[in-house]
CSV table of C-alpha atoms in Angstrom, one decimal:
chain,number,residue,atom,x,y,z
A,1,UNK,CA,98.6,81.6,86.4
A,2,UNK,CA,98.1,77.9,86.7
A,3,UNK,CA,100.2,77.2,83.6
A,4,UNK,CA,103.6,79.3,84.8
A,5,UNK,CA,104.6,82.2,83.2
A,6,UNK,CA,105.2,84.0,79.8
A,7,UNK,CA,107.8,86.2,78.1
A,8,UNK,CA,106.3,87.9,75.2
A,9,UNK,CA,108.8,88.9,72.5
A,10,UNK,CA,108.8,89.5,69.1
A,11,UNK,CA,105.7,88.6,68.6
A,12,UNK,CA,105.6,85.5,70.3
A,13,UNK,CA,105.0,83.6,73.8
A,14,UNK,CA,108.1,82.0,75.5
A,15,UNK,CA,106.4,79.8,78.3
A,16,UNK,CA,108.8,79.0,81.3
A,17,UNK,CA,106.7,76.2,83.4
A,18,UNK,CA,108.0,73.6,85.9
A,19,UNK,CA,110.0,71.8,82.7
A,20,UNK,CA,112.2,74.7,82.3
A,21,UNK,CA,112.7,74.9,86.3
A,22,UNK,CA,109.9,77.2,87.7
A,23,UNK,CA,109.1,75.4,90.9
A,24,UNK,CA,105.5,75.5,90.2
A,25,UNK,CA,103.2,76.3,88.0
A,26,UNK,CA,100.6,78.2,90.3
A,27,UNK,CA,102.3,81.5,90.1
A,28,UNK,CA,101.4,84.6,91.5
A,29,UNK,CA,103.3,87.9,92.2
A,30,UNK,CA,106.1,88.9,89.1
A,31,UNK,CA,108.4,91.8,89.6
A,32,UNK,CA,111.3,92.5,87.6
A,33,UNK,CA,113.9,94.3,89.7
A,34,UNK,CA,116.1,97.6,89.1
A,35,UNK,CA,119.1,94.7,88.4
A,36,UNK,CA,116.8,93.2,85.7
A,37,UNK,CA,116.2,89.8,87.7
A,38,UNK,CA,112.8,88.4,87.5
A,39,UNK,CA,111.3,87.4,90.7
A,40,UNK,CA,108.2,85.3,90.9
A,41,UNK,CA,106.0,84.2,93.3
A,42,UNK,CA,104.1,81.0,93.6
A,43,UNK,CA,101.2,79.7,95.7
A,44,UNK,CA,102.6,76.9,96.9
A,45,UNK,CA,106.4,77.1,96.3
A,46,UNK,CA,108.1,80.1,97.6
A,47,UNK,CA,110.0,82.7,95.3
A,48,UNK,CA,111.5,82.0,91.9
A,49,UNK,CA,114.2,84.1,90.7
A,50,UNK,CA,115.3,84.2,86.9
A,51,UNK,CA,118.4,85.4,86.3
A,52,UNK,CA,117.6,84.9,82.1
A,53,UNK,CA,119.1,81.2,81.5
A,54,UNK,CA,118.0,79.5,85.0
A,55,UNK,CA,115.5,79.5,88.0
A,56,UNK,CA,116.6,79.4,91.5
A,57,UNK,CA,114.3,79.7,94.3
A,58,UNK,CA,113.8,80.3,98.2
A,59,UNK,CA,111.1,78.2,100.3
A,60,UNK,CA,110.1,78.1,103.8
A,61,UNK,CA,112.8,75.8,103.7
A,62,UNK,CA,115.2,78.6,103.2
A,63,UNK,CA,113.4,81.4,105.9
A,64,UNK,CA,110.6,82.5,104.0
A,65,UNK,CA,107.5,82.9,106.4
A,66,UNK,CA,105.4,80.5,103.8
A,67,UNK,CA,105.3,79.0,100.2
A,68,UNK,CA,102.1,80.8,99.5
A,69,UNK,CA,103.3,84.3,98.3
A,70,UNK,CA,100.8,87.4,97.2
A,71,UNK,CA,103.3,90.1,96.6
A,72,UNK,CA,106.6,91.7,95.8
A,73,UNK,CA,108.1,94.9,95.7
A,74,UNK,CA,111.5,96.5,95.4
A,75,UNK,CA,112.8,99.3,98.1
A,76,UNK,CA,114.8,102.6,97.7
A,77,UNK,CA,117.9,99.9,98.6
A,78,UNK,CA,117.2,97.5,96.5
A,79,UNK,CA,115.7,95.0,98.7
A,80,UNK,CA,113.2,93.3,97.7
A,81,UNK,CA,110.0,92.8,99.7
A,82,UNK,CA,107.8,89.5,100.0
A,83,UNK,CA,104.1,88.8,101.3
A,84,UNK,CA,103.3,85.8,102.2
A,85,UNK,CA,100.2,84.8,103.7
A,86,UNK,CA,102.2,84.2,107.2
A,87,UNK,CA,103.9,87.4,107.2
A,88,UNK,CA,106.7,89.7,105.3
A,89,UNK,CA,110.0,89.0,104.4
A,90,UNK,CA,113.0,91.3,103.3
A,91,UNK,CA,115.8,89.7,100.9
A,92,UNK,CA,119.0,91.8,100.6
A,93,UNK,CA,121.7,90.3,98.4
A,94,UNK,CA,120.3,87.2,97.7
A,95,UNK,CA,119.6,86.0,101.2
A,96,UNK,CA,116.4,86.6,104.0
A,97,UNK,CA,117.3,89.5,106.6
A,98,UNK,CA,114.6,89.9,108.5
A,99,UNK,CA,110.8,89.2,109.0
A,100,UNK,CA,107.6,90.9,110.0
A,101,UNK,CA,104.4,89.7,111.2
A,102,UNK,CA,101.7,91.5,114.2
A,103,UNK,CA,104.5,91.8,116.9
A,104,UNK,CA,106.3,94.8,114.4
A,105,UNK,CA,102.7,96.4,113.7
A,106,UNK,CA,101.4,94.6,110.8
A,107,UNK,CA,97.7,94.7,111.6
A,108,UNK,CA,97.7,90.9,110.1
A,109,UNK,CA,100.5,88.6,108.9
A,110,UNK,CA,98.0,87.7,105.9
A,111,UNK,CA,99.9,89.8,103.5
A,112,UNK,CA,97.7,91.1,100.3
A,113,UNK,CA,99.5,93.7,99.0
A,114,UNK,CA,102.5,95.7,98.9
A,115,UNK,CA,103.7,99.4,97.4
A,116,UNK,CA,106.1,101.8,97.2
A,117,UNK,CA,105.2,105.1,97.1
A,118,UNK,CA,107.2,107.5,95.4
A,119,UNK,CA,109.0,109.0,98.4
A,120,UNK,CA,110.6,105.3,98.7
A,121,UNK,CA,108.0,104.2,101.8
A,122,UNK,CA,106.7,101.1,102.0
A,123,UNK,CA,103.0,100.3,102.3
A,124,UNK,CA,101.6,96.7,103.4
A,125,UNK,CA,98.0,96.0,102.4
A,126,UNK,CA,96.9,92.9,104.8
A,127,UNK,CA,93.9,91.2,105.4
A,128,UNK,CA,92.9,93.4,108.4
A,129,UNK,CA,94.2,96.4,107.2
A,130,UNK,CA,96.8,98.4,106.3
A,131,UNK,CA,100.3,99.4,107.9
A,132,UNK,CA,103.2,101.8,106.8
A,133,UNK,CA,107.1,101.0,107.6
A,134,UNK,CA,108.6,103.9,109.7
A,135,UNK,CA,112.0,103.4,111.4
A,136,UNK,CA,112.1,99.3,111.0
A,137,UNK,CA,108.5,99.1,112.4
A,138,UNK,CA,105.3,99.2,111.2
A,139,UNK,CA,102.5,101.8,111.8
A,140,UNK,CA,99.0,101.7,111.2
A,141,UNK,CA,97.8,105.3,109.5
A,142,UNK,CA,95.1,107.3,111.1
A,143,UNK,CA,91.8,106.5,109.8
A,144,UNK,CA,92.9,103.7,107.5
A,145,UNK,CA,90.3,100.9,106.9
A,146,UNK,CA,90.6,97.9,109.1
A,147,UNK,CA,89.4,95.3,106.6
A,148,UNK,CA,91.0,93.4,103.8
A,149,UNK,CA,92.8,95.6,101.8
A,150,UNK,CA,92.8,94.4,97.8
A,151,UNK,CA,94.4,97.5,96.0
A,152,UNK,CA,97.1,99.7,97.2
A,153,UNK,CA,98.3,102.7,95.2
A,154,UNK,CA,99.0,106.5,94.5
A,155,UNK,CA,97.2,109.4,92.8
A,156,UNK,CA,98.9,112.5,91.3
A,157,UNK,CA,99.2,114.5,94.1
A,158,UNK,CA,101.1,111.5,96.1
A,159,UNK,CA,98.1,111.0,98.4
A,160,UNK,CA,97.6,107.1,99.5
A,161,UNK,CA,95.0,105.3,98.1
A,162,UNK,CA,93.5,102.0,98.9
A,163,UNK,CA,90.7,99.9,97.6
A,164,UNK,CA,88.6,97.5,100.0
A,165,UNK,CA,85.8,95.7,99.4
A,166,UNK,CA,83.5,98.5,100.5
A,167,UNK,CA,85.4,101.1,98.3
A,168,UNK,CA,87.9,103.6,98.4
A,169,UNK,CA,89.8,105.4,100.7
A,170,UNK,CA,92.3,108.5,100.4
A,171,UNK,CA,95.1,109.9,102.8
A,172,UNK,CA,95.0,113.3,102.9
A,173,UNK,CA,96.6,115.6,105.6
A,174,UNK,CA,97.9,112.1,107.5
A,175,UNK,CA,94.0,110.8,107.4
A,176,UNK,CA,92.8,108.5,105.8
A,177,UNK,CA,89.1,109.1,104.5
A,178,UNK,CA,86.6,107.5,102.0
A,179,UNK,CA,86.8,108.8,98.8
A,180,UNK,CA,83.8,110.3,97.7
A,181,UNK,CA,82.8,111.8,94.3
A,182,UNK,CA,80.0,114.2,94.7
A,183,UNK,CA,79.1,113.1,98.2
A,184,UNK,CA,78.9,109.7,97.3
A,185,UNK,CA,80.8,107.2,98.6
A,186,UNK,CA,83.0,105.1,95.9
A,187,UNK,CA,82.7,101.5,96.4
A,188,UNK,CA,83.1,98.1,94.4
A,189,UNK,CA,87.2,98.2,95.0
């Protein structure tokens, strides 16, 4: 939001803004990870992490690609994932190990969206498209859109879905395909 963030308990709204150390107020991206440390994004400020009494954060400054950051998630190690809007960054015990952007197969560095899927891999939704990681680089799936992608996720049966602005698509069999409900294709993602 453009007024920080909220913990709701008991009840009641505890705000956290830039007077209780957020580094901004234009937040974004909020994951709480398996250790129980809140990490926030901002749009213009890098990543926040609360540990439950303070906020300490990572900037460009620090190795992140950019201060504009869209998403988070949490790997099967316990890294934690971060999309900025000039590329992806993975923080392992506090500290920046390693970055992707085009050259390791992201079809953009304009990060949109990132998820894991329940076998542990991790899916990067981008601007142009959408990439998988496989062996510390990153594929692009058969038949996946090559447009924005806004919504990443997984349906029972563990196949890949993705919304775009045209609609939705589904991997099934290692192909991606649109998703169709009676013949007709799904759209408005």
């Amino acid at each position: 939001t453009k007024r920080g963030l909220n913990q709701f308990s008991d009840g009641r709204s505890i705000p956290y803004t830039t007077a209780e150390g957020l580094p901004s107020n234009e937040t974004g991206p909020v994951l709480q990870d398996s250790a129980g440390v809140i990490w926030a994004g901002t749009l213009d400020a890098g990543l926040a992490h609360f540990d439950g009494r303070r906020f300490a954060k990572f900037t460009a400054a620090d190795g992140l690609p950019s201060n504009v950051l869209r998403a988070l998630v949490e790997d099967a190690e316990h890294a934690l994932w971060v999309g900025t809007n000039r590329g992806l960054a993975r923080l392992q015990n506090g500290r920046i190990v390693r970055h992707y952007t085009t050259a390791d197969g992201l079809p953009s560095s304009d990060i949109r969206n990132l998820f894991r899927d329940r076998t542990g891999g991790i899916w990067v939704g981008t601007m142009s498209g959408l990439a998988a990681l496989s062996g510390g680089h990153f594929d692009i799936p058969p038949g996946s859109p090559r447009r924005e992608i806004r919504a990443l996720g997984q349906d029972r049966d563990g196949n890949i879905v993705v919304g775009t602005e045209d609609g939705f698509h589904i991997q099934r069999q290692g192909l991606f395909q649109p998703l169709t409900q009676d013949g007709l294709y799904m759209r408005n993602a």
